[in-house]
Each structure stands twice: as C-alpha cells, then as structure tokens.
Short mmCIF file of C-alpha atoms in Angstrom, two decimals:
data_model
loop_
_atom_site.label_atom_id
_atom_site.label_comp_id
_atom_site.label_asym_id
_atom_site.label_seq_id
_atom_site.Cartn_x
_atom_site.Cartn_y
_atom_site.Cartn_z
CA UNK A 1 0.00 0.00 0.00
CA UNK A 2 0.93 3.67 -1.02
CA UNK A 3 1.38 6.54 1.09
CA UNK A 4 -2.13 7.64 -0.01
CA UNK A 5 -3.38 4.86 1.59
CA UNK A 6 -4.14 3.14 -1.74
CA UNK A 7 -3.72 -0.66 -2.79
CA UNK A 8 -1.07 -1.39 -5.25
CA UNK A 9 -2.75 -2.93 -8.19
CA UNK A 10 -2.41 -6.59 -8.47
CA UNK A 11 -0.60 -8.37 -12.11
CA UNK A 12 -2.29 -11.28 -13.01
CA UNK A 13 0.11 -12.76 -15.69
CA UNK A 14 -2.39 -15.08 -18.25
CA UNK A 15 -2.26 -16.97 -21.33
CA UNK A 16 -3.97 -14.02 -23.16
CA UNK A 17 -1.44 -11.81 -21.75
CA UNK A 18 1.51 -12.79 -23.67
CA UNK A 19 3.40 -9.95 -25.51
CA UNK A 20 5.97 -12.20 -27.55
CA UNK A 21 6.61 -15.40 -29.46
CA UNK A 22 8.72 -17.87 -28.34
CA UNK A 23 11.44 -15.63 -29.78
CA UNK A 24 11.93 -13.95 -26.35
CA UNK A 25 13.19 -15.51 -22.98
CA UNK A 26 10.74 -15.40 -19.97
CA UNK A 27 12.33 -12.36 -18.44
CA UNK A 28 11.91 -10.60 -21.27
CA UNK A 29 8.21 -11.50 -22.05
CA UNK A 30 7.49 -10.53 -18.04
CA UNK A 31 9.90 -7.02 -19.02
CA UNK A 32 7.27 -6.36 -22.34
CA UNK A 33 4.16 -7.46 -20.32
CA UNK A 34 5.44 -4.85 -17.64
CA UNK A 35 4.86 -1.79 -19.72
CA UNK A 36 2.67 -3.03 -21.79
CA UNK A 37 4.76 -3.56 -25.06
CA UNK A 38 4.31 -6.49 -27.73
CA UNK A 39 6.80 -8.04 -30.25
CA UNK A 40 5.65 -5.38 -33.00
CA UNK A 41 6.91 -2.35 -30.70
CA UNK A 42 10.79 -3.80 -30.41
CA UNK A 43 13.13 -4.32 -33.02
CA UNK A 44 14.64 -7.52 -32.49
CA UNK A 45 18.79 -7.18 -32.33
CA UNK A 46 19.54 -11.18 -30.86
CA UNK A 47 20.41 -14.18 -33.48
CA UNK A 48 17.56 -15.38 -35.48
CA UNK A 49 15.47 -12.81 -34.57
CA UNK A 50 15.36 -13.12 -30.56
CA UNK A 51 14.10 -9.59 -28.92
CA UNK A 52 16.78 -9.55 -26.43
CA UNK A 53 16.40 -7.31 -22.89
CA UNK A 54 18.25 -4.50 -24.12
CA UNK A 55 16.09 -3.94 -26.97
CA UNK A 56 12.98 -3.70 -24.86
CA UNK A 57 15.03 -1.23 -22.36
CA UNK A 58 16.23 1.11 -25.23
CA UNK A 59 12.28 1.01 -26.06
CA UNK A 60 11.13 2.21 -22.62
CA UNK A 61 14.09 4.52 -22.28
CA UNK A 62 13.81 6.17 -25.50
CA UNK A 63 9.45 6.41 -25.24
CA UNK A 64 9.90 7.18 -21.71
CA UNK A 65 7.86 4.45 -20.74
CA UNK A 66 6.10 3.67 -17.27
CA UNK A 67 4.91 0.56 -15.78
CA UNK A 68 1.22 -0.26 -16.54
CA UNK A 69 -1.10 -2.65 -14.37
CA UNK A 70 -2.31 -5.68 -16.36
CA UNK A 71 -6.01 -6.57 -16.40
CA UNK A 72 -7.23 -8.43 -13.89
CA UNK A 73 -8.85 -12.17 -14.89
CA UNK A 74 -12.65 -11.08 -13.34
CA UNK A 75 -12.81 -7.92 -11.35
CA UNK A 76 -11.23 -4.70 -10.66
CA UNK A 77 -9.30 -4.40 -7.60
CA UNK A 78 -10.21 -3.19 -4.56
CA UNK A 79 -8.52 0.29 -3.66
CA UNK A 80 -10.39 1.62 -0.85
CA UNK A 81 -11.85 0.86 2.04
CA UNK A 82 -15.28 1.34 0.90
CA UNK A 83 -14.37 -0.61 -1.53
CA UNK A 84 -13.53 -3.81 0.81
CA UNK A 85 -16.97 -3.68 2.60
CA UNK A 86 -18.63 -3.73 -1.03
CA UNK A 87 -16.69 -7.03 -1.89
CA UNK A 88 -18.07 -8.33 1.42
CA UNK A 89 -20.76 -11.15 0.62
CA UNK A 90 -21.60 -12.03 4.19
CA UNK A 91 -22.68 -9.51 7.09
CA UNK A 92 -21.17 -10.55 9.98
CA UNK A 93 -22.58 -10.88 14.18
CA UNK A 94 -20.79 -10.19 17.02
CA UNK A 95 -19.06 -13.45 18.50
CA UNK A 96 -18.95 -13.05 21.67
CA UNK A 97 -21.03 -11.28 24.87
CA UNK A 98 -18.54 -10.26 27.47
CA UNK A 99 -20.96 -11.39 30.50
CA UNK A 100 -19.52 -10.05 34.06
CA UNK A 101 -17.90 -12.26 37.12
CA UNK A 102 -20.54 -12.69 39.91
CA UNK A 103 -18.66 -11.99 43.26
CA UNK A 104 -18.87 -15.86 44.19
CA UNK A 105 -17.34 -17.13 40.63
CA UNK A 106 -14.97 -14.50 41.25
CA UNK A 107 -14.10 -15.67 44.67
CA UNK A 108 -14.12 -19.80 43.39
CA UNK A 109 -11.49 -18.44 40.65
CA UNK A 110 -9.55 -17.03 42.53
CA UNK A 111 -9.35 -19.71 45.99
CA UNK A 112 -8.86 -22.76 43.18
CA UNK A 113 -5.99 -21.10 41.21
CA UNK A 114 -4.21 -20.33 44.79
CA UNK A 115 -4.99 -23.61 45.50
CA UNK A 116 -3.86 -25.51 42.87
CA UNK A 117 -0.77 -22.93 42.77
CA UNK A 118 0.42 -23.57 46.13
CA UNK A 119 -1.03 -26.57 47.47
CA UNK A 120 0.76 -30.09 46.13
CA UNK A 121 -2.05 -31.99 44.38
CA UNK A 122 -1.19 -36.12 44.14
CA UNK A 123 -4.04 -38.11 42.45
CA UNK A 124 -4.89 -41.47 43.09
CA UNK A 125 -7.73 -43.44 41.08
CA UNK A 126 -9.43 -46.64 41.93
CA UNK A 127 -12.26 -49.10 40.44
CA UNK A 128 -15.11 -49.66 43.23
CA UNK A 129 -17.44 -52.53 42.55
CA UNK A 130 -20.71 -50.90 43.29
CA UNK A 131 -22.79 -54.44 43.72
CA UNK A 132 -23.54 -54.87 47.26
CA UNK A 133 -24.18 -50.93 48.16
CA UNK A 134 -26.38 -51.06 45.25
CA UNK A 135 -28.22 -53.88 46.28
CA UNK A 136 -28.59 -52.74 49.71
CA UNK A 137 -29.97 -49.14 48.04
CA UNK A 138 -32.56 -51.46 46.16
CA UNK A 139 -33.43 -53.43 49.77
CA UNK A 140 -33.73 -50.11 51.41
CA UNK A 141 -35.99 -48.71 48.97
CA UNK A 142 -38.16 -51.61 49.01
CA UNK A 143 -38.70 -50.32 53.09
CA UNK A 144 -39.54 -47.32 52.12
CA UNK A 145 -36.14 -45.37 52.62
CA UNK A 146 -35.12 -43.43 49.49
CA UNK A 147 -30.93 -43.28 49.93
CA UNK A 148 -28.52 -42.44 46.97
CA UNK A 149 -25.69 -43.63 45.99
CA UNK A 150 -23.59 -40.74 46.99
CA UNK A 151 -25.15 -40.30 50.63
CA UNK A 152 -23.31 -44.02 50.72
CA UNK A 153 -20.10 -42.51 49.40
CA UNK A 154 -20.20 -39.57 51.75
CA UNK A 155 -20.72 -41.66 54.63
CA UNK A 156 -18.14 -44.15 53.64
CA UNK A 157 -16.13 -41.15 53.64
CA UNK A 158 -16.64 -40.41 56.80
CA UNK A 159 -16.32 -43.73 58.17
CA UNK A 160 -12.65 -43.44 56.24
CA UNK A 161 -11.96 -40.37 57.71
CA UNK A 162 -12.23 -41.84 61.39
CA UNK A 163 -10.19 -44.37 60.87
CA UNK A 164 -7.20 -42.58 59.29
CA UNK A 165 -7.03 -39.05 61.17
CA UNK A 166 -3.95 -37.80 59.45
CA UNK A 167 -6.30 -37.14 56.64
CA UNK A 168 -9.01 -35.66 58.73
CA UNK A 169 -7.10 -32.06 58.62
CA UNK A 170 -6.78 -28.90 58.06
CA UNK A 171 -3.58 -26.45 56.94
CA UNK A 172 -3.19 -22.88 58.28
CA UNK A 173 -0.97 -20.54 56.02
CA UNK A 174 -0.96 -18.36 58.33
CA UNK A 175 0.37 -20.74 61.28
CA UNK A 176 1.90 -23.09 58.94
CA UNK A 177 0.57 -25.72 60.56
CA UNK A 178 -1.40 -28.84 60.58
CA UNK A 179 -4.76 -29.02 62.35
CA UNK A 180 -5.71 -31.66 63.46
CA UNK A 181 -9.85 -31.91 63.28
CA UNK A 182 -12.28 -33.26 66.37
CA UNK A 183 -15.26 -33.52 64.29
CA UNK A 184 -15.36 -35.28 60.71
CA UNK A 185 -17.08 -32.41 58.59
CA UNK A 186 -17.31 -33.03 54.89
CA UNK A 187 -18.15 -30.63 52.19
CA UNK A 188 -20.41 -31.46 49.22
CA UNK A 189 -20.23 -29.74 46.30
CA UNK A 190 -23.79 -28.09 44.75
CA UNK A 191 -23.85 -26.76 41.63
CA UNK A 192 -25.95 -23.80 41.95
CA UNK A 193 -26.99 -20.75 38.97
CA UNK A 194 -24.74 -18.40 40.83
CA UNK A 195 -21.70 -20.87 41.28
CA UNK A 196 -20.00 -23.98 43.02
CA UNK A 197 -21.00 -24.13 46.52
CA UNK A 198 -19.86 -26.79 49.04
CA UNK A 199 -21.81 -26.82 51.95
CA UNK A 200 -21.03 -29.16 54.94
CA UNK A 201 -22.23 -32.45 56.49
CA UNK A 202 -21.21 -32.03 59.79
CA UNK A 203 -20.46 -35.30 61.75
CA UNK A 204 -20.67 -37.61 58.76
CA UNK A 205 -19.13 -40.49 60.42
CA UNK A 206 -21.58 -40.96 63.09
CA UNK A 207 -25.00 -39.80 61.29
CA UNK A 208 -27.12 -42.98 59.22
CA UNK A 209 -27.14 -42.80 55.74
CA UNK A 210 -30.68 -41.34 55.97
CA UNK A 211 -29.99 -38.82 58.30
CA UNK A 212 -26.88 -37.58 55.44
CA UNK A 213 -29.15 -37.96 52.59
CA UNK A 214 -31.92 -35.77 54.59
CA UNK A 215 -29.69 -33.48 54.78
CA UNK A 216 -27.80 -33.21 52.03
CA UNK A 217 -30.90 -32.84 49.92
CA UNK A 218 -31.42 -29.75 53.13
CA UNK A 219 -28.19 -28.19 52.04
CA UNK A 220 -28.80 -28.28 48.80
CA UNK A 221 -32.03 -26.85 48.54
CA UNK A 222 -31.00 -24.05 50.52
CA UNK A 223 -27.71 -23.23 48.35
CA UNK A 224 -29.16 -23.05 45.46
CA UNK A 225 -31.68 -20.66 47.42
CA UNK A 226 -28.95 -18.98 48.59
CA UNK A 227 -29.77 -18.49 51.57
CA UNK A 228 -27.11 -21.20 54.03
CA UNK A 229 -25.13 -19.14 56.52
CA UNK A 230 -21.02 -18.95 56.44
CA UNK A 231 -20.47 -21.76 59.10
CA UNK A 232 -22.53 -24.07 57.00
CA UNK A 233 -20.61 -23.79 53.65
CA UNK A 234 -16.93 -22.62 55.30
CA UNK A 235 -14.18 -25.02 56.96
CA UNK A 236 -14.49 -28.83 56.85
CA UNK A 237 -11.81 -31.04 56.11
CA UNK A 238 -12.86 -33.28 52.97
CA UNK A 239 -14.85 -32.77 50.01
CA UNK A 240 -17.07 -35.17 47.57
CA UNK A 241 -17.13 -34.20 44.15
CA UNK A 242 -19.56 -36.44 42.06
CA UNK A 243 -20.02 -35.96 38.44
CA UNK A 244 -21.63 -39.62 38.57
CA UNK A 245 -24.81 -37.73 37.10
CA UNK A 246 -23.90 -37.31 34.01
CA UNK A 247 -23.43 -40.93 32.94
CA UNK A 248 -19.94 -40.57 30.43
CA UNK A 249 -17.52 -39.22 32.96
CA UNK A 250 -15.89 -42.26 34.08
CA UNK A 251 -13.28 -40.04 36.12
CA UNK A 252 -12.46 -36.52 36.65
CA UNK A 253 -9.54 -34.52 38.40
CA UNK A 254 -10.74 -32.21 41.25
CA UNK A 255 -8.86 -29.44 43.08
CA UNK A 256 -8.77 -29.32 47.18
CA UNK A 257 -10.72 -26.70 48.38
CA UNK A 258 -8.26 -25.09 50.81
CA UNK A 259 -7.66 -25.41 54.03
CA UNK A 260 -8.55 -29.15 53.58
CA UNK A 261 -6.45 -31.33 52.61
CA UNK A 262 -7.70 -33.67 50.10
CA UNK A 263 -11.14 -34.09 48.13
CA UNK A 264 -12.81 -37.26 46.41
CA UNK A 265 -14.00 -37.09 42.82
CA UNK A 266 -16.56 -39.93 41.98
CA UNK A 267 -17.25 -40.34 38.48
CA UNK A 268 -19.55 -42.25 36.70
CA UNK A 269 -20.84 -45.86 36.35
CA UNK A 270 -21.04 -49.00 33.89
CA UNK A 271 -21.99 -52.37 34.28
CA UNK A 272 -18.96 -55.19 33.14
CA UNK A 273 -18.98 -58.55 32.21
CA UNK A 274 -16.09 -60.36 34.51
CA UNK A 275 -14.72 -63.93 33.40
CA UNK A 276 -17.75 -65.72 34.42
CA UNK A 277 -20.11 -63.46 32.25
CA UNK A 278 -21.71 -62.10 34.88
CA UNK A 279 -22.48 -58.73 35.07
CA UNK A 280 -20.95 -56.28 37.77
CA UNK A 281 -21.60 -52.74 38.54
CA UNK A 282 -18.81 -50.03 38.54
CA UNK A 283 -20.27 -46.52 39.10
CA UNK A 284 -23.52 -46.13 38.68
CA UNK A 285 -25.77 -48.27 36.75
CA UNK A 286 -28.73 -47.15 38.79
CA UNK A 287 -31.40 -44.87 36.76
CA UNK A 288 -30.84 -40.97 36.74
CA UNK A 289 -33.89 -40.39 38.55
CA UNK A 290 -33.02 -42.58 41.11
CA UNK A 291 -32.22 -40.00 43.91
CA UNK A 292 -35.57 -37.56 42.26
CA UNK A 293 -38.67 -37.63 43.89
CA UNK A 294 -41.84 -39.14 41.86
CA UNK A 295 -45.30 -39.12 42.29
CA UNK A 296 -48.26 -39.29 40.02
CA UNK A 297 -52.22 -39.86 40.54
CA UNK A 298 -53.20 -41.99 43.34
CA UNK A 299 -49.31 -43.27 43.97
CA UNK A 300 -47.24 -40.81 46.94
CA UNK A 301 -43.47 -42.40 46.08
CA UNK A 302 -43.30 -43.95 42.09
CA UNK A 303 -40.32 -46.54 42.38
CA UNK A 304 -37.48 -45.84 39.79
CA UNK A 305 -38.00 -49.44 38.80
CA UNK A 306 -41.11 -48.79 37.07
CA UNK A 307 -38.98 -46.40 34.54
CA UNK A 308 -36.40 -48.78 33.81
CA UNK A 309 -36.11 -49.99 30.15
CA UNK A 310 -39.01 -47.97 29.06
CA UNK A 311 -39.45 -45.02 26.09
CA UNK A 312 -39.19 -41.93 28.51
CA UNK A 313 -40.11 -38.67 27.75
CA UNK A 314 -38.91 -35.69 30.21
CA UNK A 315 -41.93 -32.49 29.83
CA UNK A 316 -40.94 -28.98 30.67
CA UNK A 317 -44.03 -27.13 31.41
CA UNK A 318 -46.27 -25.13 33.03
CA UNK A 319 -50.49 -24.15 34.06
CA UNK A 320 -49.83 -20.36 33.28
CA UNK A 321 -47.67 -21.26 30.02
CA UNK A 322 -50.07 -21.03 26.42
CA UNK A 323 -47.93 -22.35 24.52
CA UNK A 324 -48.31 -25.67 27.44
CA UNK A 325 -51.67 -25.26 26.93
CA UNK A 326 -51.67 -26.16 23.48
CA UNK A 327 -49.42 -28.68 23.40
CA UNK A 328 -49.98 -30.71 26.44
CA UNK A 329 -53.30 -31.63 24.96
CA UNK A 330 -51.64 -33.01 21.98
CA UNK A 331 -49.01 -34.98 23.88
CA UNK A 332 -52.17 -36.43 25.50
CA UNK A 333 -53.99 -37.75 22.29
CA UNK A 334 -50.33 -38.80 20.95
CA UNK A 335 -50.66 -40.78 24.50
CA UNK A 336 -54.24 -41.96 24.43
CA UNK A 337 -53.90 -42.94 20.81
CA UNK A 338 -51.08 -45.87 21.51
CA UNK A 339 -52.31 -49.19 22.52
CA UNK A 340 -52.49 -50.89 25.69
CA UNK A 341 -48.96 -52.33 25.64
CA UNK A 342 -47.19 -49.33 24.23
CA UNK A 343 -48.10 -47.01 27.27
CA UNK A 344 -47.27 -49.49 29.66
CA UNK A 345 -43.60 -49.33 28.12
CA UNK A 346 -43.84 -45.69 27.96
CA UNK A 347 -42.71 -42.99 31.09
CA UNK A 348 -43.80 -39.13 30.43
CA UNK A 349 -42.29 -37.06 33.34
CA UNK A 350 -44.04 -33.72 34.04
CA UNK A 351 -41.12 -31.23 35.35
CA UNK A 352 -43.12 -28.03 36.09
CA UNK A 353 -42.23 -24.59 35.92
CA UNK A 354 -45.48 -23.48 38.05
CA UNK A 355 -44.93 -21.04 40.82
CA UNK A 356 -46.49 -23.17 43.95
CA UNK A 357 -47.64 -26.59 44.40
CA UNK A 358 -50.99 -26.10 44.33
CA UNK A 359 -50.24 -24.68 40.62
CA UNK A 360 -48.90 -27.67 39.95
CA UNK A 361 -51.43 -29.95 41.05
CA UNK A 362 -54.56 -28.01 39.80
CA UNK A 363 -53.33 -28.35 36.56
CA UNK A 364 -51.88 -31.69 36.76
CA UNK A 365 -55.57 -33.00 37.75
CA UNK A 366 -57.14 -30.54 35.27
CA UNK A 367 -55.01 -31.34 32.23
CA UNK A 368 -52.87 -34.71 32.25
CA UNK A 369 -53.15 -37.96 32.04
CA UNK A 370 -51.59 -39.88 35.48
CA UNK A 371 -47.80 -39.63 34.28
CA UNK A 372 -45.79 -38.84 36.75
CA UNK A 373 -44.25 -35.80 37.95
CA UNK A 374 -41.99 -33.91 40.38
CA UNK A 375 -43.49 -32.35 43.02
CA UNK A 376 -42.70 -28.01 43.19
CA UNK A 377 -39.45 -27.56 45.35
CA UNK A 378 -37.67 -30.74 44.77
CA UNK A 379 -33.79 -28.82 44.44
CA UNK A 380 -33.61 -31.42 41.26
CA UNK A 381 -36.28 -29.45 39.04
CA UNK A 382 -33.54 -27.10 38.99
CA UNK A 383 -30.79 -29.25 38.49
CA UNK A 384 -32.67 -30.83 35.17
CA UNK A 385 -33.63 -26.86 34.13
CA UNK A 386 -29.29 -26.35 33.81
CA UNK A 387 -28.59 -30.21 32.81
CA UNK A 388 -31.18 -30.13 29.65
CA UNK A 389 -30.36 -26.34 28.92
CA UNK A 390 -34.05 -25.82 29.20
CA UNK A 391 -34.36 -21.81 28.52
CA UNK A 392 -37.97 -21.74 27.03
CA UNK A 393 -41.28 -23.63 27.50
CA UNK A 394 -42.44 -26.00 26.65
CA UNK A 395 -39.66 -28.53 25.95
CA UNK A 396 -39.79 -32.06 25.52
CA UNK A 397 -36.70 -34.64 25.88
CA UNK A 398 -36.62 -38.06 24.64
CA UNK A 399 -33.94 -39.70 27.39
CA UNK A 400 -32.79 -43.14 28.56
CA UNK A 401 -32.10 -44.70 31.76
CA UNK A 402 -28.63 -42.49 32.13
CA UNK A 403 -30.34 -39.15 31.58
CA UNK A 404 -28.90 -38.90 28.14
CA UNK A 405 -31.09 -37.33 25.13
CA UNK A 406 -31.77 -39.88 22.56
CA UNK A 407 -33.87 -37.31 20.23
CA UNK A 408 -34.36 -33.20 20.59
CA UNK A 409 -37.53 -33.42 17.95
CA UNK A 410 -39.94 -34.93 20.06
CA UNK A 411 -41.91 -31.85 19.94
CA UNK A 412 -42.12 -31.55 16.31
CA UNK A 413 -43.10 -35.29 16.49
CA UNK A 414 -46.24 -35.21 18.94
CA UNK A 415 -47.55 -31.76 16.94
CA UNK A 416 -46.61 -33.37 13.56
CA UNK A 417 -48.58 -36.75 13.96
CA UNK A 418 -51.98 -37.37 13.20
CA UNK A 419 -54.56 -40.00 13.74
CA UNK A 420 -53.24 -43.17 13.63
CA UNK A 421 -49.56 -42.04 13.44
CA UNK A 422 -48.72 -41.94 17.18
CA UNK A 423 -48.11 -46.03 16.82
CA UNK A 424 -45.40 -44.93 14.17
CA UNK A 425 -43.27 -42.08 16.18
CA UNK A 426 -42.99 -44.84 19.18
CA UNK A 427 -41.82 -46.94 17.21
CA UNK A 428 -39.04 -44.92 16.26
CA UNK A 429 -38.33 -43.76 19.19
CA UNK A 430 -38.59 -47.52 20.61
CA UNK A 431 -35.66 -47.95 18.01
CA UNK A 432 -33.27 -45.61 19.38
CA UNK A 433 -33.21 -47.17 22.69
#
C-alpha cells in the first residue's frame, strides 16, 4: 500500500497476456508485459530474430515508458476501504457477549488457582465394585427409605476419615501448621446458577445414611436458594465431588478446596462382564432419577423401577404457560392414541415450571393424564432446568435410563402426527433405545 493509503494494483500474468513469441526468454516476455509492449513495438537485435532485454530497455528509455497494471482475470481491484466492505458477501454478528464475574465465581477463581498454585495436588484413582451398596440401596428402597448412591459414598467417607485421622485435617498458612480436626465435617459440592458451593455435612461419620441424605438434599435446597449461613458452607476437612450424574464421565480430576487437605472425585458408572459373564456394577448403573422424587395420581413415592427400560419422555411445562396449553393436549392424544402395551412401556415425566404446588397440582388434575411428575421444590427441578439447557417452555426430551437425550424433535413429532400415526413415532423412538 501507497502513502495515499491506496492498494497497489495486483498483475495477473495469463495466457492471453503474452506480448511475444517464443522468440523472447521469460524475463523478457514478463519485461514487455510490464509496460505493456508487444513483439511489434521492439526491433529484435539477438540471433535469429530473438528480442533480447536491451532492446525492450532502449524502447522504454527512448518512449519514456512507465509501468502499466495488467487486467485483472474477473474484477477490478479493490482500492479503498469502501471498496472492501462492497466485496463483502456475508454480514457478519458479534461473536462473543462479554458477561460479568458474579462476586462468588470471582471468589471460586480465585481460591482454586491459589490452591492448585500452592497446594501439592497427588491423584490417586481406583475401580469400586458398586454391587452390594447397590443392592442394599434397592433393599432399602423396598422399606420405604429413598438413599442415593452418593449419601453411601459420603458416609463411607466419613467412616474413612475416622479411621485414618492424618487425613481428617486442616492447613493454616498463616500458622503453617497442621490441624488436626475433632469432628469429621465433609463438604459437598452443589452446583448452583450463581456458582460452586460446598456446603457441609457435619459429623458424617456418626449420622445414618438417611440422616446424610436428609440433609444433604437440606443443604442443597437451601444453596441453590442462597440463603445457608457462612459456618454451614466454610471449613471442613474433605470434600465429595460427584459428576456420577452425568453418565460418560468415568473419572475426573478435582482441586482441594483449601484449608482441607484432600477431596474425592466420583465419576460415573457401567456395568462389566467379569470372566464368568456375569455382570458387575462399577459406578452407577442405577437410573438418573433414582435419587428424584416421583409421584403421580393416586401413587405418593413412584419406584425408579417402574422407569427402567421404558421409552421416557422428560416435559418442561407449566399451568400459566399457552404455549403448554396447546401442546400438552396433543401430547395427550399422541398418548391416548397408543395401545395398551405401548403405554405401559412408555414414562412421560411432568417437570413443572409453576410457581407453587398447588399450581402444579390443579393443573396436573385438570389437564394430564396420570404420568408422573416432580413435586414443586424438589432442588432437582432445577438441576434438570441447567442439565437439559431448558431456557424456554415448553420442551420435551426423549432420554434413557442415564439421563442422556436420545432425540431433541420430540416436539415436532407429537404436533406433527396425526390420527393413527402416534403407533409410528414410538416406534421410532422404541428404536433408538
């Protein structure tokens, strides 16, 4: 580019730019095609008629020649500015939305970089066979006491943590010490909208498995409310991290949350063949909704059983949504219309946006069928709002037994079917299972 800000012009050297014969060496063609000169315009002085350089320089010198710009194969070039943004074909969007740190992802940031800058991490991994705490989950549920898997983990960890003390600790900067702790207090992590949160099970080692899974599910609620005080989230001296949720992490890498001293991070589950063929379970082969409270008409607590190995379809919506209005009676014709044996193997689960529980149930008895549902202030409604990326209503999810989405046009498929043509969209959905 010139100093008047202008684009040099670009050569574009062509077949149907050639200026000479083959009389003339390449140089000397490129010299003629320079300033725009052709065989005719040089008299040739080289043996048998070759133009030689010199004869095209005493042309130029003696017609006080200047460069030229050669034509350009199919446009002109661009010289300007203006001239770029008319050549542009495509308008273009902005790529990116700066979006502000809330004080508490500010404040993870920062603690987990110091930590992981100045605290030694060592990781350790192990395979658990899940069998016998699994089965024991299944026997408890059959009593009527709903436990997950990780309320098992958490007290295991605190059974762990009482039995090897020089764990159970905490380390002061300040002091530079080791603290030894009197109590076995261990954090949990919560995802919540504003941030990770970790608050604390105090006493872990000595509570049942109930009493932790009462009040984890306490903690948890009120987190992601936020409303739990400092003591409740701030100290401990271990920390569970389970991603066991999400079905494909198999393992994960966590970072301590200082001043503890180590944390656990539980991944996921699959069930293995050993060398007798027989299947075993290594984190978590139990269903997604295992640790979710269900109920539907005329049954308080629906087992997780009865969703096993079924086509399950996860609804997002709500009494004072229209656009729920108009589809949830089309969802329950696409229902009604299947035959006896396709609805038994067929799960819709109502996840509802209403404001209060009676919401909920007034339109649950006014408008669906008895599928069932989870009732308003269950911390998981949340939870499946962040998992499923659920921004508008109504949404509907096809899913299997590890929470994963088999289909994202289920929608389209329940308003798209007619008469007769409900048999035909479970069957394809069948087929993706």
């Amino acid at each position: 580019m010139n100093s008047n800000n202008v684009f040099s012009p670009i050569r574009y050297l062509t077949t149907t730019t050639r200026s000479c014969s083959g009389l003339c060496g390449p140089a000397v063609r490129l010299l003629m095609q320079h300033y725009g000169l052709t065989e005719k315009d040089v008299k040739a002085s080289g043996p048998k008629g070759n133009v030689l350089k010199s004869d095209v320089a005493d042309v130029i010198k003696a017609s006080n020649l200047k460069p030229i710009a050669a034509a350009t194969p199919s446009h002109e070039p661009i010289t300007s500015q203006k001239d770029v943004m008319k050549h542009s074909t495509q308008k273009t969007k902005e790529k990116f939305v700066d979006i502000p740190l809330s004080n508490i992802r500010a404040t993870i940031a920062r603690r987990l970089t110091q930590s992981k800058q100045s605290i030694p991490h060592a990781y350790l991994s192990a395979v658990v066979y899940a069998d016998a705490v699994l089965n024991l989950q299944a026997k408890l549920l059959n009593d009527g006491i709903k436990v997950s898997l990780n309320d098992f983990i958490i007290k295991a960890a605190g059974l762990a943590l009482r039995a090897v003390p020089d764990v159970n600790v905490q380390y002061s900067a300040e002091t530079q010490q080791v603290i030894y702790m009197p109590m076995v207090d261990i954090s949990v992590a919560v995802a919540t909208p504003n941030g990770l949160i970790t608050p604390i099970v105090t006493s872990a080692d000595i509570l049942s498995v109930q009493d932790i899974s009462v009040r984890v599910k306490e903690l948890a609620a009120r987190a992601r409310d936020n409303k739990l005080m400092p003591n409740e989230f701030q100290g401990g001296s271990f920390t569970v991290s389970n991603l066991g949720m999400f079905g494909s992490v198999d393992q994960f890498t966590a970072i301590i949350n200082p001043p503890q001293s180590a944390i656990l991070a539980v991944g996921g589950n699959r069930v293995e063949l050993d060398k007798d063929l027989k299947t075993r379970n290594r984190f978590r082969s139990e269903h997604f909704l295992a640790d979710v409270t269900l109920k539907k008409r005329g049954v308080d607590k629906v087992s997780v059983n009865n969703l096993k190995d079924k086509v399950l379809l996860l609804y997002f919506s709500a009494g004072w949504c229209g656009s729920c209005k108009m589809l949830t009676p089309k969802l329950k014709k696409f229902y009604e219309e299947l035959g006896e044996t396709e609805r038994s193997n067929m799960e819709v689960v109502w996840i509802s946006r209403d404001k209060t529980a009676q919401d909920q149930l007034d339109y649950y008895e006014k408008a669906m069928p008895p599928w069932c549902y989870i009732p308003i202030g269950d911390p998981n409604i949340q939870g499946f709002l962040e998992k499923y990326s659920v921004k508008v209503i109504p949404a509907l999810k096809l899913v299997n037994d590890k929470g994963e989405v088999l289909s994202e046009t289920v929608r389209a498929d329940v308003e798209g079917c007619v008469k007769n043509d409900a048999m035909r969209c479970y069957k394809k959905w069948k087929d993706m299972y």
